[in-house]
CSV table of C-alpha atoms and ligand atoms in Angstrom, one decimal:
chain,number,residue,atom,x,y,z
A,1,MET,CA,-4.4,15.7,-24.6
A,2,ALA,CA,-1.0,14.2,-23.7
A,3,SER,CA,-2.3,13.5,-20.2
A,4,SER,CA,-5.6,11.6,-21.7
A,5,GLY,CA,-3.1,9.7,-23.8
A,6,LEU,CA,-1.1,8.8,-20.9
A,7,LEU,CA,-4.0,7.9,-19.0
A,8,ALA,CA,-5.5,5.6,-21.6
A,9,PHE,CA,-1.9,4.2,-21.8
A,10,PHE,CA,-1.8,3.4,-17.8
A,11,GLN,CA,-5.6,2.0,-18.1
A,12,VAL,CA,-4.5,-0.3,-20.5
A,13,GLN,CA,-1.3,-1.6,-19.0
A,14,VAL,CA,-3.5,-1.6,-15.6
A,15,PRO,CA,-7.2,-2.4,-15.5
A,16,GLY,CA,-7.0,-2.4,-12.0
A,17,ALA,CA,-7.0,1.8,-12.4
A,18,ALA,CA,-10.8,1.6,-12.6
A,19,GLU,CA,-11.3,0.2,-9.3
A,20,HIS,CA,-10.8,3.0,-6.9
A,21,ARG,CA,-7.8,1.4,-5.6
A,22,VAL,CA,-4.2,3.2,-5.0
A,23,THR,CA,-1.4,1.0,-5.0
A,24,ASP,CA,0.2,3.3,-2.6
A,25,ILE,CA,2.4,2.2,0.4
A,26,PHE,CA,1.5,5.2,2.4
A,27,LYS,CA,-2.2,4.4,2.2
A,28,PRO,CA,-2.2,1.0,4.0
A,29,LEU,CA,-5.3,-1.1,4.5
A,30,ALA,CA,-4.0,-4.1,6.6
A,31,THR,CA,-1.7,-4.7,9.5
A,32,PRO,CA,1.6,-5.4,8.2
A,33,ALA,CA,1.5,-2.7,5.5
A,34,ALA,CA,0.6,-0.3,8.2
A,35,ALA,CA,3.6,-1.6,10.6
A,36,GLU,CA,5.9,-1.1,7.4
A,37,ARG,CA,4.6,2.6,6.4
A,38,ASP,CA,5.2,3.6,10.2
A,39,VAL,CA,8.8,2.1,9.8
A,40,ALA,CA,9.1,3.6,6.2
A,41,TRP,CA,8.2,7.2,7.4
A,42,PHE,CA,10.8,7.3,10.3
A,43,THR,CA,13.5,6.3,8.1
A,44,ILE,CA,12.4,8.8,5.6
A,45,ALA,CA,12.4,11.4,8.6
A,46,VAL,CA,15.7,10.2,9.6
A,47,THR,CA,17.4,10.3,6.3
A,48,THR,CA,15.8,13.7,5.4
A,49,LEU,CA,17.3,14.9,8.3
A,50,ILE,CA,20.8,13.7,7.6
A,51,PHE,CA,20.4,15.3,4.3
A,52,ILE,CA,19.3,18.7,5.6
A,53,VAL,CA,22.3,18.7,7.9
A,54,VAL,CA,25.0,17.4,5.2
A,55,ALA,CA,23.8,19.6,2.3
A,56,GLY,CA,23.3,22.8,4.7
A,57,LEU,CA,27.2,22.3,5.6
A,58,ILE,CA,28.2,21.9,2.1
A,59,VAL,CA,26.3,24.9,1.1
A,60,TYR,CA,27.5,26.8,4.0
A,61,THR,CA,30.9,25.9,3.1
A,62,ILE,CA,30.7,26.5,-0.6
A,63,VAL,CA,29.5,30.1,0.2
A,64,ARG,CA,31.5,30.8,3.0
A,65,PHE,CA,34.9,29.8,1.6
A,66,ARG,CA,34.4,30.8,-1.9
A,67,ARG,CA,37.0,32.5,-3.8
A,68,ARG,CA,36.8,36.4,-3.1
A,69,PRO,CA,38.5,39.5,-5.1
A,70,GLY,CA,41.7,39.9,-4.1
A,71,ASP,CA,42.3,36.6,-3.0
A,72,ASP,CA,46.1,35.4,-3.6
A,73,LEU,CA,45.3,32.4,-6.3
A,74,HIS,CA,48.8,31.2,-5.7
A,75,GLN,CA,48.5,30.7,-2.2
A,76,GLU,CA,47.3,27.4,-0.6
A,77,PRO,CA,44.6,27.4,1.5
A,78,PRO,CA,45.5,26.5,5.1
A,79,GLN,CA,46.5,22.7,5.7
A,80,VAL,CA,44.3,21.0,8.4
A,81,TYR,CA,45.7,17.4,9.5
A,82,GLY,CA,42.5,16.0,11.5
A,83,SER,CA,40.9,16.6,14.4
A,84,ASN,CA,40.1,13.9,16.8
A,85,GLN,CA,36.5,15.4,18.0
A,86,ILE,CA,35.2,15.9,14.3
A,87,GLU,CA,36.5,12.6,13.6
A,88,LEU,CA,35.2,10.8,16.3
A,89,ALA,CA,31.7,12.7,15.9
A,90,TRP,CA,31.3,11.5,12.5
A,91,THR,CA,31.8,7.9,13.1
A,92,VAL,CA,30.0,7.4,16.4
A,93,ILE,CA,26.9,9.4,15.3
A,94,PRO,CA,26.2,7.6,11.8
A,95,ILE,CA,27.0,4.3,14.0
A,96,LEU,CA,24.1,5.3,16.5
A,97,ILE,CA,21.7,6.3,13.6
A,98,VAL,CA,22.3,3.1,11.8
A,99,PHE,CA,21.6,1.0,15.0
A,100,VAL,CA,18.6,2.8,15.6
A,101,LEU,CA,17.4,2.2,12.3
A,102,ILE,CA,18.4,-1.6,12.3
A,103,GLY,CA,16.7,-1.7,16.0
A,104,VAL,CA,13.6,0.1,14.8
A,105,THR,CA,13.2,-2.3,11.6
A,106,ALA,CA,14.0,-5.4,13.4
A,107,ARG,CA,11.4,-5.0,15.7
A,108,VAL,CA,8.7,-4.0,13.0
A,109,VAL,CA,10.1,-7.6,11.1
A,110,TRP,CA,9.8,-9.4,14.5
A,111,SER,CA,6.1,-8.2,15.2
A,112,VAL,CA,5.1,-8.7,11.5
A,113,GLU,CA,6.2,-12.3,11.4
A,114,ASN,CA,5.4,-13.4,14.7
A,115,ALA,CA,2.0,-12.1,15.2
A,116,SER,CA,-0.7,-14.6,16.3
A,117,PRO,CA,-3.2,-15.4,13.9
A,118,PRO,CA,-6.8,-14.5,14.3
A,119,PRO,CA,-8.9,-17.4,15.0
A,120,SER,CA,-10.6,-17.1,11.6
A,121,THR,CA,-7.6,-17.9,9.4
A,122,LEU,CA,-7.4,-18.9,5.8
A,123,HIS,CA,-4.4,-20.9,4.4
A,124,LEU,CA,-3.3,-20.2,0.7
A,125,LYS,CA,-0.4,-21.5,-1.6
A,126,VAL,CA,0.7,-18.7,-4.1
A,127,ILE,CA,3.0,-20.2,-6.7
A,128,GLY,CA,4.7,-18.2,-9.0
A,129,HIS,CA,5.3,-18.8,-12.7
A,130,GLN,CA,6.4,-17.3,-15.8
A,131,TRP,CA,3.9,-14.8,-15.9
A,132,TRP,CA,1.3,-15.7,-13.4
A,133,TRP,CA,0.3,-16.8,-10.1
A,134,GLU,CA,-1.1,-20.0,-9.2
A,135,VAL,CA,-3.2,-19.7,-6.2
A,136,GLN,CA,-4.7,-22.8,-4.3
A,137,TYR,CA,-6.9,-23.0,-1.4
A,138,PRO,CA,-5.9,-26.4,-0.1
A,139,ASP,CA,-9.0,-26.5,2.6
A,140,TYR,CA,-11.5,-25.9,0.1
A,141,GLY,CA,-10.2,-28.1,-3.0
A,142,ILE,CA,-9.9,-24.9,-5.3
A,143,THR,CA,-7.4,-23.7,-7.8
A,144,THR,CA,-7.4,-20.7,-9.5
A,145,ALA,CA,-5.2,-17.7,-10.8
A,146,ASN,CA,-4.2,-14.3,-10.4
A,147,GLU,CA,-7.1,-13.4,-8.4
A,148,ILE,CA,-6.9,-14.2,-4.8
A,149,HIS,CA,-10.4,-14.0,-3.0
A,150,VAL,CA,-9.7,-13.4,0.5
A,151,PRO,CA,-12.1,-12.5,3.6
A,152,PHE,CA,-11.9,-9.3,5.1
A,153,SER,CA,-12.8,-7.8,8.4
A,154,ALA,CA,-12.6,-4.0,9.6
A,155,ASP,CA,-11.3,-5.1,13.1
A,156,GLY,CA,-8.3,-7.4,12.1
A,157,LYS,CA,-10.6,-11.3,13.1
A,158,GLU,CA,-9.8,-12.4,9.2
A,159,ALA,CA,-6.1,-13.1,8.2
A,160,THR,CA,-5.0,-15.0,5.2
A,161,TYR,CA,-1.6,-16.9,5.4
A,162,LEU,CA,0.2,-17.4,2.3
A,163,GLU,CA,2.6,-20.1,1.4
A,164,LEU,CA,4.8,-18.7,-1.3
A,165,SER,CA,6.9,-21.0,-3.7
A,166,SER,CA,8.0,-20.8,-7.5
A,167,ALA,CA,7.7,-23.3,-10.2
A,168,ASP,CA,10.6,-21.7,-12.1
A,169,VAL,CA,12.5,-18.5,-11.6
A,170,ALA,CA,12.3,-16.1,-8.5
A,171,HIS,CA,9.6,-14.0,-8.6
A,172,SER,CA,8.1,-11.6,-5.8
A,173,PHE,CA,4.6,-11.0,-4.3
A,174,TRP,CA,3.6,-7.1,-3.6
A,175,VAL,CA,0.3,-5.6,-3.1
A,176,PRO,CA,1.4,-2.7,-1.6
A,177,GLN,CA,-1.8,-1.6,0.4
A,178,LEU,CA,-1.5,-4.9,2.4
A,179,SER,CA,1.9,-6.1,2.8
A,180,GLY,CA,5.6,-5.8,2.0
A,181,LYS,CA,7.1,-7.8,-0.8
A,182,THR,CA,8.2,-11.5,-0.1
A,183,ASP,CA,10.1,-13.6,-2.6
A,184,LEU,CA,8.6,-16.6,-4.3
A,185,ILE,CA,12.0,-19.0,-4.3
A,186,PRO,CA,12.1,-22.4,-6.3
A,187,ASN,CA,12.8,-25.0,-3.8
A,188,ARG,CA,12.1,-23.0,-1.0
A,189,LEU,CA,8.7,-22.0,1.0
A,190,ASN,CA,8.1,-18.2,2.3
A,191,TYR,CA,5.7,-16.9,4.3
A,192,MET,CA,3.4,-14.0,4.6
A,193,TRP,CA,0.1,-12.8,6.0
A,194,ILE,CA,-2.4,-10.2,4.9
A,195,ASP,CA,-5.6,-8.8,6.8
A,196,PRO,CA,-7.5,-6.5,4.8
A,197,ARG,CA,-9.6,-4.0,6.7
A,198,GLN,CA,-11.8,-3.2,3.7
A,199,GLY,CA,-13.4,-4.6,0.9
A,200,GLY,CA,-12.5,-4.1,-2.6
A,201,VAL,CA,-10.0,-4.9,-5.0
A,202,TYR,CA,-6.3,-4.6,-4.0
A,203,VAL,CA,-4.1,-4.5,-7.2
A,204,GLY,CA,-0.5,-5.7,-7.0
A,205,ASN,CA,2.3,-7.3,-9.0
A,206,CYS,CA,5.3,-9.1,-9.4
A,207,ALA,CA,8.4,-7.1,-7.8
A,208,GLU,CA,11.2,-9.2,-9.0
A,209,TYR,CA,12.6,-9.2,-12.4
A,210,CYS,CA,11.6,-12.6,-13.5
A,211,GLY,CA,12.0,-12.5,-17.5
A,212,THR,CA,10.3,-10.7,-20.6
A,213,GLN,CA,6.7,-10.4,-18.9
A,214,HIS,CA,7.7,-9.3,-15.8
A,215,ALA,CA,5.8,-6.2,-16.1
A,216,ASN,CA,2.9,-8.0,-17.0
A,217,MET,CA,2.6,-10.3,-13.8
A,218,LEU,CA,-0.3,-8.5,-12.3
A,219,LEU,CA,-2.3,-9.9,-9.3
A,220,ARG,CA,-5.1,-8.6,-7.6
A,221,VAL,CA,-6.5,-9.3,-4.1
A,222,VAL,CA,-10.5,-9.5,-3.5
A,223,ALA,CA,-11.5,-9.0,-0.3
A,224,GLU,CA,-15.0,-9.9,0.7
A,225,ASP,CA,-17.2,-10.4,3.8
A,226,ARG,CA,-17.4,-13.9,4.9
A,227,SER,CA,-20.6,-14.6,3.3
A,228,ALA,CA,-19.8,-13.6,0.3
A,229,PHE,CA,-16.5,-15.3,0.2
A,230,GLN,CA,-18.1,-18.5,1.3
A,231,ALA,CA,-20.1,-18.1,-1.8
A,232,TRP,CA,-17.6,-17.5,-4.1
A,233,ALA,CA,-15.6,-20.5,-2.5
A,234,GLN,CA,-18.9,-22.9,-3.1
A,235,GLY,CA,-19.0,-21.6,-6.6
A,236,GLN,CA,-15.4,-22.3,-7.5
A,237,GLN,CA,-15.9,-25.9,-5.9
A,238,LYS,CA,-18.4,-27.1,-8.5
A,239,ALA,CA,-17.5,-28.7,-11.9
A,240,LEU,CA,-19.3,-27.0,-14.5
A,241,ALA,CA,-21.1,-28.6,-17.3
A,242,SER,CA,-23.4,-26.9,-19.8
A,243,SER,CA,-25.0,-28.5,-22.8
A,244,ASP,CA,-25.3,-25.4,-24.9
A,245,VAL,CA,-21.5,-25.0,-25.3
A,246,SER,CA,-20.9,-28.8,-25.8
A,247,ALA,CA,-19.4,-28.1,-29.3
A,248,GLY,CA,-17.0,-25.6,-27.6
A,249,ARG,CA,-15.8,-28.1,-25.1
A,250,ALA,CA,-15.5,-30.9,-27.6
A,251,ALA,CA,-13.3,-28.7,-29.4
A,252,PHE,CA,-11.4,-27.7,-26.3
A,253,GLU,CA,-11.0,-31.4,-25.4
A,254,SER,CA,-9.7,-32.2,-28.9
A,255,LEU,CA,-6.9,-29.4,-28.6
A,256,SER,CA,-3.6,-29.5,-27.1
A,257,CYS,CA,-5.1,-26.9,-24.2
A,258,ILE,CA,-6.0,-30.2,-22.1
A,259,ASN,CA,-1.8,-30.6,-21.8
A,260,CYS,CA,-1.6,-27.3,-19.8
A,261,HIS,CA,-4.7,-26.7,-18.6
A,262,VAL,CA,-7.2,-28.1,-15.6
A,263,ILE,CA,-10.7,-27.8,-16.5
A,264,LYS,CA,-12.8,-29.6,-13.7
A,265,GLY,CA,-14.8,-32.6,-14.9
A,266,THR,CA,-12.9,-32.7,-18.3
A,267,LYS,CA,-10.4,-34.6,-20.2
A,268,ALA,CA,-8.2,-31.0,-19.4
A,269,ILE,CA,-5.7,-32.1,-16.7
A,270,GLY,CA,-2.5,-30.3,-17.9
A,271,LYS,CA,-0.5,-28.4,-14.6
A,272,PHE,CA,1.7,-25.9,-16.9
A,273,GLY,CA,-0.7,-23.1,-17.1
A,274,PRO,CA,-3.5,-21.6,-15.2
A,275,ASP,CA,-6.8,-23.8,-13.9
A,276,LEU,CA,-9.7,-22.7,-16.4
A,277,SER,CA,-12.6,-24.3,-14.4
A,278,HIS,CA,-14.1,-20.8,-13.5
A,279,LEU,CA,-12.1,-18.8,-15.9
A,280,ALA,CA,-15.0,-16.4,-16.6
A,281,SER,CA,-15.3,-15.5,-12.8
A,282,ARG,CA,-12.2,-14.3,-12.8
A,283,SER,CA,-12.0,-10.4,-14.0
A,284,THR,CA,-8.7,-10.2,-16.1
A,285,LEU,CA,-6.8,-12.5,-18.6
A,286,ALA,CA,-3.3,-13.0,-19.1
A,287,ALA,CA,-2.3,-12.4,-15.5
A,288,GLY,CA,-3.9,-8.9,-15.5
A,289,MET,CA,-2.8,-7.6,-18.7
A,290,ILE,CA,-6.5,-7.4,-19.9
A,291,THR,CA,-10.0,-7.4,-19.1
A,292,ASN,CA,-11.9,-10.6,-19.2
A,293,THR,CA,-14.3,-9.7,-22.0
A,294,PRO,CA,-15.7,-12.2,-25.3
A,295,GLU,CA,-13.4,-10.0,-27.6
A,296,ASN,CA,-10.4,-10.0,-25.4
A,297,LEU,CA,-10.6,-14.0,-25.0
A,298,LYS,CA,-11.0,-14.2,-28.5
A,299,LYS,CA,-7.9,-12.3,-29.4
A,300,TRP,CA,-5.7,-14.0,-26.6
A,301,ILE,CA,-7.2,-17.7,-27.5
A,302,ASN,CA,-6.1,-16.6,-31.1
A,303,ASP,CA,-2.8,-15.4,-30.7
A,304,PRO,CA,-1.5,-15.4,-27.1
A,305,GLN,CA,1.9,-13.8,-28.5
A,306,GLU,CA,0.3,-10.9,-30.0
A,307,VAL,CA,-1.3,-9.8,-26.7
A,308,LYS,CA,1.9,-11.0,-24.3
A,309,PRO,CA,4.9,-11.6,-26.5
A,310,GLY,CA,6.9,-14.3,-25.0
A,311,CYS,CA,4.3,-15.7,-22.9
A,312,LEU,CA,4.2,-19.8,-22.5
A,313,MET,CA,1.3,-20.3,-24.5
A,314,PRO,CA,1.6,-21.1,-28.1
A,315,SER,CA,-0.5,-19.6,-30.8
A,316,LEU,CA,-2.7,-22.4,-31.8
A,317,LYS,CA,-3.9,-20.2,-34.9
A,318,LEU,CA,-7.3,-21.6,-34.9
A,319,GLY,CA,-9.8,-19.1,-36.5
A,320,GLY,CA,-13.1,-19.9,-37.6
A,321,PRO,CA,-16.0,-21.4,-36.2
A,322,GLU,CA,-13.9,-23.4,-33.7
A,323,LEU,CA,-12.3,-20.1,-32.1
A,324,ASP,CA,-15.9,-19.0,-31.4
A,325,GLN,CA,-16.8,-22.1,-30.0
A,326,LEU,CA,-14.0,-22.1,-27.5
A,327,VAL,CA,-14.6,-18.7,-26.6
A,328,SER,CA,-18.1,-19.4,-25.6
A,329,TYR,CA,-17.2,-22.5,-24.0
A,330,LEU,CA,-14.7,-20.5,-21.8
A,331,GLY,CA,-16.8,-17.9,-21.6
A,332,SER,CA,-19.4,-19.9,-19.9
A,333,LEU,CA,-17.0,-21.0,-16.9
A,334,LYS,CA,-18.3,-18.7,-14.5
B,1,CUA,CU1,7.5,-12.7,-11.9
B,1,CUA,CU2,8.5,-10.7,-12.2
């Protein structure tokens, strides 16, 4: 009972749980993540060995020199004023260990940062916002949010390079099975790359405390084969126009939504919030918090503060037919 309650809790918090993807740094599915996993294991092995030696010596000392019946309680133990050999040993050995760890880590950092990209490389810009991810595809003219579609290849022939920046505070991009963390810092560009080896959805999150809803700044990388990726990109490039939701579109354009959101082909050209041109093609709302269903969308538009307290989307308090029209219009943006 308790465990199913816990499971339900996690499923609400992390919808990706249903996607058969473990966000586990020890199960890497991309080159940078694999290199980092190896150096993590090496570090864990070395530090475990140190722990065993130190803890073993402590236990030995406690047992060997414990108080025994018949000990003279007023007698001081033998006073030892240093040993050059021991002090040299416990100074030099840790220094050597630290240098080995530095060397191994530096080699991995260098090899990841200086890896030559394969011929087929996608370049993206990822911009951190409180509390969502903006994703731009400059070569395709696409802007989306929170869901990053990339091509994958089993033999590492497809890589995606990310240029990371922030619109407000420091964030950190982390998809554990694809790569380590890289910060998104205001007024600075950071870079990283990923090359998923399997198709599927990789769940990640912001890994740098960035305010109230930091924990709900989730992201997902959808790795598809080249042709599926191209089909997705072509779909995203279109501006959608559907006549049977024109009431919803009119409602949308009459509201303050247009000051913060873009919908291609409409009056909405605001840049503060996520681009909604293809909102219905995304699997979640509110940066991965809730699944993208009509009921959730309605709840979200009606009162974002209820769903994600502190988020920067105001409650419009619409209600009635206008709300339903908005939901069906946004739901049509596939
Ligand atoms: Cu963005 Cu934490």
